[in-house]
Phi, psi and omega in degrees: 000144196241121178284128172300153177237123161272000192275007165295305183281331187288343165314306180303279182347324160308282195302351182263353228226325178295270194338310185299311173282017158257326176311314191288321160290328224245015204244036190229329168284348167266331177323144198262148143274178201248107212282130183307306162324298185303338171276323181295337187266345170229166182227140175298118170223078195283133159270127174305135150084005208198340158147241161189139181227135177277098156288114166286165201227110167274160185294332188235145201265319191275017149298319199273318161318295191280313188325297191305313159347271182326317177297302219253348157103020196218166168269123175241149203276164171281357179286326187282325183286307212309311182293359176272125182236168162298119161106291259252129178232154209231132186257161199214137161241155164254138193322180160263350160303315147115042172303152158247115191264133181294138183286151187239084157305116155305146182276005178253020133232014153301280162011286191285306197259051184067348180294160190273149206274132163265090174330292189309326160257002169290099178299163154321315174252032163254263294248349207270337181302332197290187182235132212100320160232123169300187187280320187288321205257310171333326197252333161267027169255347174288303198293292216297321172314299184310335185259321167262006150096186195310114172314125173268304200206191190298321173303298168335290151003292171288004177278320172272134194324118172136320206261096186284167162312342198259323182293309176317311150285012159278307162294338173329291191288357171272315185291160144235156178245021170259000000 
């Protein structure tokens, strides 16, 4: 008869516990970093129905422009170079003329996928997403929309009770105002 020992599995249970913290100390020496270039130099663009295109980003914007073109075979408006940032990713559908229009994203999966939330289409509990507003300051940035109409910028913003200069520029670069 072979007698159990319990002091056998805490042995194991050590070594595995050892192993797991040298992968966890140690796993920074194999990560590839993430080149620094690469956000400055291209912008990200999915065309609805048709993929995601990596763009470089030139010094002259229409440069960035005829490069899109070319994929895709369309004319692109300047209102669309103006949105091209380092980093940035701009979601574009195409129109029926077959134009490229910037996409009108619901907000929770503008959210999810980084894109900026459109504050102007946000129900209450999409506003809850943001960081900073609660179930309360949600429902009055819904009623001041609902009594003054749609947000135009960043100021407006400080007109609702809750809401200071400061959160407000802190949200700022998460919204659209369209």
């Amino acid at each position: 008869m072979n007698p159990v020992r319990p002091e056998a599995g805490k042995d194991k249970q050590l070594l595995v516990l050892l192993a797991l913290g040298v992968l966890i100390l140690g796993s920074h020496l194999y990560a590839q970093p993430f080149a620094r270039e690469t956000v400055k130099k291209y912008c990200w663009l999915q065309i609805a129905g048709t993929g995601l295109y990596r763009v470089p980003l030139s010094p002259e914007k229409q440069d960035s422009g005829r490069l899109l073109q070319s994929l895709r075979g369309r004319e692109v408006r300047p209102e669309i170079l103006a949105r091209l940032q380092p980093g940035r990713v701009i979601a574009l559908r195409l129109d029926k003329k077959g134009r490229l229009q910037p996409a009108r994203l619901s907000p929770r999966p503008a959210f999810l996928l980084g894109l900026p939330f459109p504050i102007n289409r946000a129900d209450v509990d999409e506003l809850t997403l943001l960081s900073g507003i609660g179930p309360h300051l949600a429902g009055r940035i819904a009623a001041f929309r609902h009594r003054h109409g749609p947000f135009r910028d960043e100021k407006m913003l400080t007109s609702v009770s809750g809401i200071g200069p400061r959160l407000a520029s802190r949200l700022a670069p998460l919204l659209s105002f369209d």
